Coordinates of C-alpha atoms in Angstrom, one line a residue:
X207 CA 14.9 70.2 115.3
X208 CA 18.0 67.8 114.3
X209 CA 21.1 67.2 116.6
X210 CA 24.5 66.4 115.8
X211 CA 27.3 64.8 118.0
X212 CA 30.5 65.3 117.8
X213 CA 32.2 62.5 120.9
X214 CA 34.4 63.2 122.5
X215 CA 36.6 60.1 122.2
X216 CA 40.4 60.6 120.5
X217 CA 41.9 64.2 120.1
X218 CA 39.9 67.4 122.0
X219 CA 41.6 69.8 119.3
X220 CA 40.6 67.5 116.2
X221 CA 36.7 66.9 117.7
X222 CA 36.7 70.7 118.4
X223 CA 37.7 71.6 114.6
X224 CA 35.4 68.9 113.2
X225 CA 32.4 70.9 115.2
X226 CA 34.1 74.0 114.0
X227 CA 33.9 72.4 110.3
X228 CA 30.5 71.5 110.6
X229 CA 29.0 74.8 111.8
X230 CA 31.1 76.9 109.3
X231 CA 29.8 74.9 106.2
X232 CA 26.3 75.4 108.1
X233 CA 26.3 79.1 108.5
X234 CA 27.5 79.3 104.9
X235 CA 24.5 77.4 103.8
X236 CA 22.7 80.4 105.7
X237 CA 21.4 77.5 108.3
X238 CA 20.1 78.8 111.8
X239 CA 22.2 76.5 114.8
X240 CA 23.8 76.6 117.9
X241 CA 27.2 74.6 118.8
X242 CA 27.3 73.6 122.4
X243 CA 29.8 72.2 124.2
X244 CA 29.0 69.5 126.6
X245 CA 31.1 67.3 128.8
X246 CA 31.1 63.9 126.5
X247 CA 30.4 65.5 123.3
X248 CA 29.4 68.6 120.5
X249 CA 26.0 69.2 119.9
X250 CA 25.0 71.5 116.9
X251 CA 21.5 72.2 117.2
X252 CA 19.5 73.2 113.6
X253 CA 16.7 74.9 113.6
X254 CA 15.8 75.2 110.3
X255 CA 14.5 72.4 107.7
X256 CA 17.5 71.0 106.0
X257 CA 18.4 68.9 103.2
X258 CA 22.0 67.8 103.5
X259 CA 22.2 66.6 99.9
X260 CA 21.7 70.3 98.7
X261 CA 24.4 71.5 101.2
X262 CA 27.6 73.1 99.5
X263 CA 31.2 74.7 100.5
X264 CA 32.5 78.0 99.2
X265 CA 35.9 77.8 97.6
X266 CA 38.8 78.5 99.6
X267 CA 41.4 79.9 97.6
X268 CA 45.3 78.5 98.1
X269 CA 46.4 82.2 99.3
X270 CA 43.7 82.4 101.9
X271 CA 45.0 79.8 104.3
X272 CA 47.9 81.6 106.2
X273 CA 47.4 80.4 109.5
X274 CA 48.8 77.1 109.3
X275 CA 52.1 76.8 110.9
X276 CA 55.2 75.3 109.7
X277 CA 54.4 72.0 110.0
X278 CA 52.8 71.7 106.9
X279 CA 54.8 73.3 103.5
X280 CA 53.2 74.6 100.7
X281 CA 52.9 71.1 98.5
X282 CA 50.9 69.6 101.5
X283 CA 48.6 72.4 102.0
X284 CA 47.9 72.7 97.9
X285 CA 47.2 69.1 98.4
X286 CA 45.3 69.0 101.3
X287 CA 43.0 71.8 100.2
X288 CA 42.6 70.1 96.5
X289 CA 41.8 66.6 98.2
X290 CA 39.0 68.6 100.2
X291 CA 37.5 70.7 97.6
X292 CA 36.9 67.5 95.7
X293 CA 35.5 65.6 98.7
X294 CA 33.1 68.1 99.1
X295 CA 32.3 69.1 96.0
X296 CA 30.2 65.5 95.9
X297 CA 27.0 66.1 97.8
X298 CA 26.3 62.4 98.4
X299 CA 29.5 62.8 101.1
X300 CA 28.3 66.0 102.3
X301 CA 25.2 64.3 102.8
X302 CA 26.5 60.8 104.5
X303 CA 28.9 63.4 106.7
X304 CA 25.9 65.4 108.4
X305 CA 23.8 62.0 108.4
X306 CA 26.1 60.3 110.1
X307 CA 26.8 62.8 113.0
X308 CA 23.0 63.3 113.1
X309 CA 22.6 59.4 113.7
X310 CA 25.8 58.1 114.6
X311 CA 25.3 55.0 112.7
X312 CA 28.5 54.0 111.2
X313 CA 26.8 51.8 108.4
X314 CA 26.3 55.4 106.5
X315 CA 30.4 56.0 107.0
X316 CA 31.0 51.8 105.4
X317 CA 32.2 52.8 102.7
X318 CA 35.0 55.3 103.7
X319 CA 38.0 53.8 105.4
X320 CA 40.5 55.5 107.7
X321 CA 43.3 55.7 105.6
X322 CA 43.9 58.9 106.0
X323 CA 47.1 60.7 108.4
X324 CA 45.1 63.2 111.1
X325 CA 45.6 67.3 111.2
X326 CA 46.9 68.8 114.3
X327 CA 47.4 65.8 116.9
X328 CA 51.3 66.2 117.7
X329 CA 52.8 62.3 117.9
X330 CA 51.5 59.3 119.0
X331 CA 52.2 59.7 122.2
X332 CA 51.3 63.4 122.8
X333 CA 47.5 63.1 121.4
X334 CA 47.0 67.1 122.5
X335 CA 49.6 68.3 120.2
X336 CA 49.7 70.2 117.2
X337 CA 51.1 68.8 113.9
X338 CA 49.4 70.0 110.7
X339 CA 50.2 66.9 109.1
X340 CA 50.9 63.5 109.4
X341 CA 51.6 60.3 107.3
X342 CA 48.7 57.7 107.7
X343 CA 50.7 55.4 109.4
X344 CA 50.9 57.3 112.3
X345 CA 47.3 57.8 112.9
X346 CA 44.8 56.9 110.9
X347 CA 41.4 59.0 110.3
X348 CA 38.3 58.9 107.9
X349 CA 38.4 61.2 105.1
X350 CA 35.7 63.6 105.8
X351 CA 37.4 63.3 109.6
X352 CA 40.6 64.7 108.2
X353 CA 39.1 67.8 106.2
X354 CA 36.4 68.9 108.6
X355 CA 39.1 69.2 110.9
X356 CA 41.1 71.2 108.5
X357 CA 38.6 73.7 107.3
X358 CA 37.3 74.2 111.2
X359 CA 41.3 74.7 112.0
X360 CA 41.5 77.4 109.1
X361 CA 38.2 79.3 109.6
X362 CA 38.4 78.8 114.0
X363 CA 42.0 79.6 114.5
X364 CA 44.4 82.5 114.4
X365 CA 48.4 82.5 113.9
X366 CA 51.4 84.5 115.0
X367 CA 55.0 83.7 114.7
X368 CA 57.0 85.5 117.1
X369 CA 60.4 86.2 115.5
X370 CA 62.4 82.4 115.1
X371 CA 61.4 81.6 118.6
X372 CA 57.9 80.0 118.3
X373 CA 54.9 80.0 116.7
X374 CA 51.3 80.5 118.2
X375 CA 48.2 79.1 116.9
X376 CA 44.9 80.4 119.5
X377 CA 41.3 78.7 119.4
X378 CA 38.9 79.5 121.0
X379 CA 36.7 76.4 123.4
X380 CA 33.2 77.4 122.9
X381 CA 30.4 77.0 125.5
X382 CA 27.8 78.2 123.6
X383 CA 27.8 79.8 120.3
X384 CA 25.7 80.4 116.7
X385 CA 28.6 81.2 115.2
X386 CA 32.4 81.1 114.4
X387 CA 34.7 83.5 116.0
X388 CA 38.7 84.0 114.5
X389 CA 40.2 86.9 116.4
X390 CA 42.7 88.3 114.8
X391 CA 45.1 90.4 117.2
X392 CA 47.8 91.7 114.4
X393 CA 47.0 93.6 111.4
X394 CA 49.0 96.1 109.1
X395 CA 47.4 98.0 106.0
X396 CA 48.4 97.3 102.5
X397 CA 49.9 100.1 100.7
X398 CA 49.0 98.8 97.6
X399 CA 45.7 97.6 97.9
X400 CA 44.6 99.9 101.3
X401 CA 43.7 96.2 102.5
X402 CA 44.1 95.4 106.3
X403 CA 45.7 92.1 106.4
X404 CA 46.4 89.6 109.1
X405 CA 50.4 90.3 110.3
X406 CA 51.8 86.9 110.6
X407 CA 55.0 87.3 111.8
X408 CA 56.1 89.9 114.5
X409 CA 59.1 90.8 116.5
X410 CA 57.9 91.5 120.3
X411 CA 58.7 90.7 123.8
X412 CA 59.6 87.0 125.1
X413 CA 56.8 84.3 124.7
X414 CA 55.5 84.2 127.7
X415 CA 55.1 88.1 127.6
X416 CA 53.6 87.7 123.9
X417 CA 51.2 85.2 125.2
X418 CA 50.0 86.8 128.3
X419 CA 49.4 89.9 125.8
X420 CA 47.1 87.3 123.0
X421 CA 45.5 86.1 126.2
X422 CA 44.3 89.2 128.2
X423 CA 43.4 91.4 124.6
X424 CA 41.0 88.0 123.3
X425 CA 39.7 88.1 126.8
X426 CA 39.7 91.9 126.6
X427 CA 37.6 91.4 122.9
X428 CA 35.2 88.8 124.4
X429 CA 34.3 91.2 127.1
X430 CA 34.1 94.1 125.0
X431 CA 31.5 92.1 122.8
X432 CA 29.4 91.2 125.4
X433 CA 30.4 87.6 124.6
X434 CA 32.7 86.2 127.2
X435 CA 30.2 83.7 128.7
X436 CA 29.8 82.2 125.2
X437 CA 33.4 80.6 125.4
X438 CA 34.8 78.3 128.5
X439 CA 38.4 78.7 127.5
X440 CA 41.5 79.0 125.2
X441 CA 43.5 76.5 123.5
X442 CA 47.3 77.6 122.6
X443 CA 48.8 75.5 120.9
X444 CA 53.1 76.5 120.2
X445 CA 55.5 74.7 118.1
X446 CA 59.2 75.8 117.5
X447 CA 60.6 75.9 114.1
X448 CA 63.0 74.6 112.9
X449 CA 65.5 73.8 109.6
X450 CA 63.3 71.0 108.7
X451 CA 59.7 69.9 110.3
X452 CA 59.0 72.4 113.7
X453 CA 58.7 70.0 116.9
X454 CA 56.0 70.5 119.4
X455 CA 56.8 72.6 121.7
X456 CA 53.0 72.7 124.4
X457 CA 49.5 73.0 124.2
X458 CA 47.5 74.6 127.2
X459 CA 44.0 75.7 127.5
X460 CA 43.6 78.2 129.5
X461 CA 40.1 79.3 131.2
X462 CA 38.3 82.7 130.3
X463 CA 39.2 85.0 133.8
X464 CA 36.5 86.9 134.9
X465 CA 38.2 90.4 135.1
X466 CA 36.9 93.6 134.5
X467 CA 37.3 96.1 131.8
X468 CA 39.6 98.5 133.6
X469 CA 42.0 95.6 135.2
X470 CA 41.9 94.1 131.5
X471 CA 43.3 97.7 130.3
X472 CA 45.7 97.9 133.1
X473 CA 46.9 94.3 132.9
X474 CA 48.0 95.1 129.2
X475 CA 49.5 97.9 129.8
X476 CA 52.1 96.4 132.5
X477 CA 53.2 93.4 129.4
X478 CA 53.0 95.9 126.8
X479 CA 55.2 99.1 127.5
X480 CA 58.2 99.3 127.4
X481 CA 58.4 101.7 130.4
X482 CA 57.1 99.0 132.6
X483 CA 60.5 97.4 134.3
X484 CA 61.4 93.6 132.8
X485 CA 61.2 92.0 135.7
X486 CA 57.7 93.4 136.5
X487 CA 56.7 92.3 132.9
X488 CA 57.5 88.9 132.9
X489 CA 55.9 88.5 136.7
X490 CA 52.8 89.9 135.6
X491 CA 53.0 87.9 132.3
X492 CA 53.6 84.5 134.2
X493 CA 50.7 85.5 137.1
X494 CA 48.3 86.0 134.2
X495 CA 48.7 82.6 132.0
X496 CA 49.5 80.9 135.9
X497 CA 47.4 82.7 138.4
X498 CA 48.2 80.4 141.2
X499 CA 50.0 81.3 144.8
X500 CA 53.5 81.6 143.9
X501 CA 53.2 83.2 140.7
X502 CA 51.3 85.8 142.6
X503 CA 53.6 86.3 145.4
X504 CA 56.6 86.5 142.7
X505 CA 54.9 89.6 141.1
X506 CA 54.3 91.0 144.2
X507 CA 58.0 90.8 145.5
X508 CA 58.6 92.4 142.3
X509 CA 56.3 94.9 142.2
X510 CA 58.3 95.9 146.0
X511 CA 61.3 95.6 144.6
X512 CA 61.0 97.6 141.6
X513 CA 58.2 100.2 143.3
X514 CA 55.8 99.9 140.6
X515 CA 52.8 100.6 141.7
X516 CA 49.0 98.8 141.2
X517 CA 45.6 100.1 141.4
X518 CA 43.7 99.1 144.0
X519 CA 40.7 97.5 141.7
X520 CA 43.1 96.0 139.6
X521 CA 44.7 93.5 142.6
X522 CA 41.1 92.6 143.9
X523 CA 40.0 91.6 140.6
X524 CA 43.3 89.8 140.7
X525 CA 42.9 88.3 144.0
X526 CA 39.7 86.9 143.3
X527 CA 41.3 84.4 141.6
X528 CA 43.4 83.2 144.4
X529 CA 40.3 84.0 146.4
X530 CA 42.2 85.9 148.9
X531 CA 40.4 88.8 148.3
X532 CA 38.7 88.7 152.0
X533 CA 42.1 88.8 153.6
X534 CA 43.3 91.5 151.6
X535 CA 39.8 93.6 152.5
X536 CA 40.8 93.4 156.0
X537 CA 40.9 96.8 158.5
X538 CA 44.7 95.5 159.3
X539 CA 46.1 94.4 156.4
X540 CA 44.9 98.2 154.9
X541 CA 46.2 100.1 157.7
X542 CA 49.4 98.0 157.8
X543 CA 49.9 98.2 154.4
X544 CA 49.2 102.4 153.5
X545 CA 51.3 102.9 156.7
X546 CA 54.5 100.7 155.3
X547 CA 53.5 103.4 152.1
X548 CA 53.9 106.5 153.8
X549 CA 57.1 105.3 156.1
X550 CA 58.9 104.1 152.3
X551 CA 58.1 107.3 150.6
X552 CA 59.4 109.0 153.4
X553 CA 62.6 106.7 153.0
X554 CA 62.0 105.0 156.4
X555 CA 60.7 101.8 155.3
X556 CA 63.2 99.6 153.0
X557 CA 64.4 97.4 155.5
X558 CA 61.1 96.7 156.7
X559 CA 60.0 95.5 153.0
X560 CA 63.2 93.1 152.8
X561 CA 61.9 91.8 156.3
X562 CA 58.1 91.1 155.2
X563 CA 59.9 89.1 152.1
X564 CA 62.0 87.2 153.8
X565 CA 59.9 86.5 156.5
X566 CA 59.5 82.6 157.5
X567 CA 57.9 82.5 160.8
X568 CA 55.2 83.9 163.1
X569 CA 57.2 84.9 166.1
X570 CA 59.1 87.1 162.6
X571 CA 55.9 89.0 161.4
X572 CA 54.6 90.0 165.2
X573 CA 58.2 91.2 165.5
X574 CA 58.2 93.1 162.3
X575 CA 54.9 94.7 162.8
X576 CA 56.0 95.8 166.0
X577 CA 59.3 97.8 164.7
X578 CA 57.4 99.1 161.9
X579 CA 54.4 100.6 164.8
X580 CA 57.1 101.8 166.9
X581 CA 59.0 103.7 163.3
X582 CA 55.4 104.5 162.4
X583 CA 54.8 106.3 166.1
X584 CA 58.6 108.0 166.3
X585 CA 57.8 109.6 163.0
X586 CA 54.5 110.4 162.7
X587 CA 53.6 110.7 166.3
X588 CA 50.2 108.5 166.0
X589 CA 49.9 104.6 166.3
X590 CA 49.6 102.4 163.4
X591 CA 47.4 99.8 164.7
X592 CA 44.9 99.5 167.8
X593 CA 44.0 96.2 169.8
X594 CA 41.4 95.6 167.7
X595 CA 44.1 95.3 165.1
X596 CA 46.1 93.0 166.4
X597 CA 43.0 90.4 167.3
X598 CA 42.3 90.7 163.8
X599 CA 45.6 89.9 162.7
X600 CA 45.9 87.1 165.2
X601 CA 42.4 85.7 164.3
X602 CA 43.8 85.6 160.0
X603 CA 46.6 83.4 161.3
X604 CA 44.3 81.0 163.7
X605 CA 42.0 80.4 161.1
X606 CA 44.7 79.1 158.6
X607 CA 46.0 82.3 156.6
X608 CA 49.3 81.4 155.7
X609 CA 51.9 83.5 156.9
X610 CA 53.6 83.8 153.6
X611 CA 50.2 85.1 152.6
X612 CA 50.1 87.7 155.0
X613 CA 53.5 89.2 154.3
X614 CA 52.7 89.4 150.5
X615 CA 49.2 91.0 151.0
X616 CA 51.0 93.7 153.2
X617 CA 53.3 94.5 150.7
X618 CA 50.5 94.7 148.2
X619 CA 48.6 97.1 149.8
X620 CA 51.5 99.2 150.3
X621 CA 51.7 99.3 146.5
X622 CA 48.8 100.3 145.7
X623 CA 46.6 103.2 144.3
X624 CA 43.2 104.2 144.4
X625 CA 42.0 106.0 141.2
X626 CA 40.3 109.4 141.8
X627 CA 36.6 109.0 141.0
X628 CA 35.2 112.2 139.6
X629 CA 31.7 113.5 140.6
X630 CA 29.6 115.4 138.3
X631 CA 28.1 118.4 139.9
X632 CA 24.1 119.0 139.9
X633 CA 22.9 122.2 140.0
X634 CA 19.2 123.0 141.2
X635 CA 17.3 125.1 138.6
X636 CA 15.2 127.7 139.7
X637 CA 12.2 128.3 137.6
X638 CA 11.9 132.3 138.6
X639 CA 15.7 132.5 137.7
X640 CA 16.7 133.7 134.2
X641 CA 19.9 131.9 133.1
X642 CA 22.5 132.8 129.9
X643 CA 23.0 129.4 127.6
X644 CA 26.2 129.1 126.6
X645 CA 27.8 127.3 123.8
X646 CA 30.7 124.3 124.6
X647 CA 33.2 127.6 124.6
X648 CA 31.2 129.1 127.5
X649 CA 30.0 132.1 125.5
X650 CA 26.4 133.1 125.4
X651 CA 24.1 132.0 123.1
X652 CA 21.7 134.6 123.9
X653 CA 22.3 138.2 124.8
X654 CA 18.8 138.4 126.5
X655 CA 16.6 135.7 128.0
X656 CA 12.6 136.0 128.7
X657 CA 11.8 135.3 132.0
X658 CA 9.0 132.6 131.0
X659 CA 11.8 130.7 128.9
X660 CA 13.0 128.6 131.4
X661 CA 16.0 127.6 129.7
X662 CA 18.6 125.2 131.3
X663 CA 22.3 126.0 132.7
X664 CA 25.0 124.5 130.9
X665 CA 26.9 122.6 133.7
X666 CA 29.5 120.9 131.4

């Protein structure tokens, strides 16, 4: 088994397309490997007997590379893809390339000098940027450096350019993978050809909205392939255009979350419809690509404000990552929370709500609980909370809960649902019972049924 390394030394987003570039001319060679990311370096593993010098790339036609963003016109990218078609097309550099990451002995790499200008580093001074092309004097990179990077760019990344405001290149961080992944999120069919294409340029929502969407439906896709712990995170990489070359705008990489299918699904449809109020959108947009304390506590103020509601399953998964999940779970912080519900649907409960989110200090909240057990007793003649309650509540606070914590969890709960779980009925069988089958409209099958044919009830 050979080994390459890719260090970890300069630019993460140029190492990462380099091991990009190296497994995709691999898997085109039809070569058995595995790309894993470790904390100094890429390691492709090859498991099959190789002979580099016999190794070639497939063309890659001009009208094929669309996901480069403005920072590189059309002249550069006809250059840039001529340059690299004939560096490749010579197998003694195809050979010295894979040698020399096998080995790392730069006496194979002598005769190349670094006199080219790096792909997709930003400037000088903001190595973790994204500029698709740069004069040599500003960086200089070997060859073979410069056009791995660029064909592991164009076969690893995706690209959207959301109206004039910005435009989004996506890569995925791999943890452990035999092969190259490029999710592409926008399509449209061509009416010509019946082709699905890749849609490059869209008009949606604001760009953090648009990039909490690219986030949770990748994670959404990962999941839904069974592949999510193949990949450790996301890199996003913006720029925003303008008359002549864009300017970097960020990069962020942002971790795979660990949510489930149905809190995926709900997630997306809170940034994505239009029904969902503004205010709640954006929250839940800037929670998702910031899921720290405050974020969290603005969605829920504006989840209270705005009553939209969350299910139940959806704000543990999203709790979890905050891991606040154990103070939401407890008996009080339920029972405060579905009786602050019932006294706001009944119209009792508004000022109460603006209390709990304005709410600064302790000797607040006790008072606050106590008016809304008292409203809770004068309208529904029963009590709210017990002793046991209480010592709950007083033990969160002892042991370090925040209070602002407290107040926000309350107000959670009070918003959300719990989705109806549907049981399928069983029906015992009798043996010395004759039964009619009937077809998926309910009419029989049969007119008349032998008593030793023990047929089955249709219980659908």
């Amino acid at each position: 088994m050979k080994q390459l390394k890719i260090l970890k030394v300069e630019n993460p987003i140029q190492e990462l397309c380099i091991a990009y570039g190296l497994l995709a001319i691999l898997r085109q060679n039809d070569v058995s490997c595995k790309l894993s990311n470790k904390k100094a370096c890429y390691v492709i593993e090859i498991y099959d007997e190789v002979n580099y010098i016999e190794f070639f790339l497939d063309d890659l036609p001009f009208e094929k590379v669309n996901n480069l963003n403005s920072t590189i016109n059309k002249s550069e990218i006809e250059k840039l893809l001529a340059k690299t078609q004939e560096f490749f097309e010579c197998e003694q550099n195809l050979d010295n390339i894979f040698k020399y990451y096998e080995t790392l002995d730069e006496s194979i790499i002598s005769s190349y000098k670094r006199d080219e200008g790096a792909l997709y580093v930003g400037t000088c001074f903001y190595s973790k940027g994204l500029r698709s092309y740069k004069a040599p004097k500003s960086e200089r990179v070997y060859p073979f450096e410069k056009f791995l990077s660029f064909l592991g760019f164009h076969y690893a990344s995706s690209y959207v350019r959301l109206s004039d405001e910005v435009e989004i290149n996506w890569l995925l961080e791999p943890k452990k993978i035999e092969d190259v992944l490029k999710i592409e999120l926008f399509s449209y069919v061509d009416k010509e050809t019946g082709e699905i294409k890749s849609l490059r340029k869209i008009r949606d929502d604001s760009k953090v909205v648009t990039l909490s969407r690219i986030y949770l439906e990748i994670i959404q896709y990962l999941k839904g392939e069974q592949i999510s712990n193949n990949y450790d995170g996301l890199w996003v990489m913006q720029v925003v255009p303008t008359n002549n070359k864009p300017l970097m705008d960020k990069v962020k990489v942002f971790t795979i979350l660990d949510l489930n299918e149905k809190s995926l699904e709900e997630l997306l449809k809170k940034v994505t419809y239009s029904t969902v109020n503004r205010d709640c959108k954006y929250t839940t947009a800037s929670y998702v690509l910031n899921p720290d304390e405050d974020s969290l506590f603005k969605m829920i103020q504006q989840y209270t404000k705005r009553n939209e509601t969350i299910s139940e399953t959806t704000a543990k998964e999203l709790l979890k990552l905050n891991a606040f999940q154990d103070v939401y779970n407890a008996e009080v912080i339920t029972k405060l929370g579905r009786g602050l519900n019932r006294l706001v649907q009944d119209k009792k409960g508004y000022s109460l709500q603006v209390s709990l989110m304005s709410c600064v200090h302790e000797e607040d909240l006790i008072e606050i609980l106590q008016d809304m057990s008292l409203l809770y007793n004068r309208n529904y003649k029963t009590y709210l909370l017990n002793d046991e309650n209480m010592n709950e509540l007083m033990s969160l606070l002892n042991d370090g809960v925040k209070l602002k914590t407290l107040s926000n969890l309350i107000l959670l709960s009070s918003n959300t649902y719990k989705e109806k779980v549907q049981k399928k009925e069983e029906i015992p069988l009798n043996n010395d019972v004759a039964y009619i089958l009937t077809d998926e409209n309910r009419n029989p099958e049969y007119t008349s049924v032998d008593k030793n044919q023990n047929p089955t009830k249709d219980v659908a």
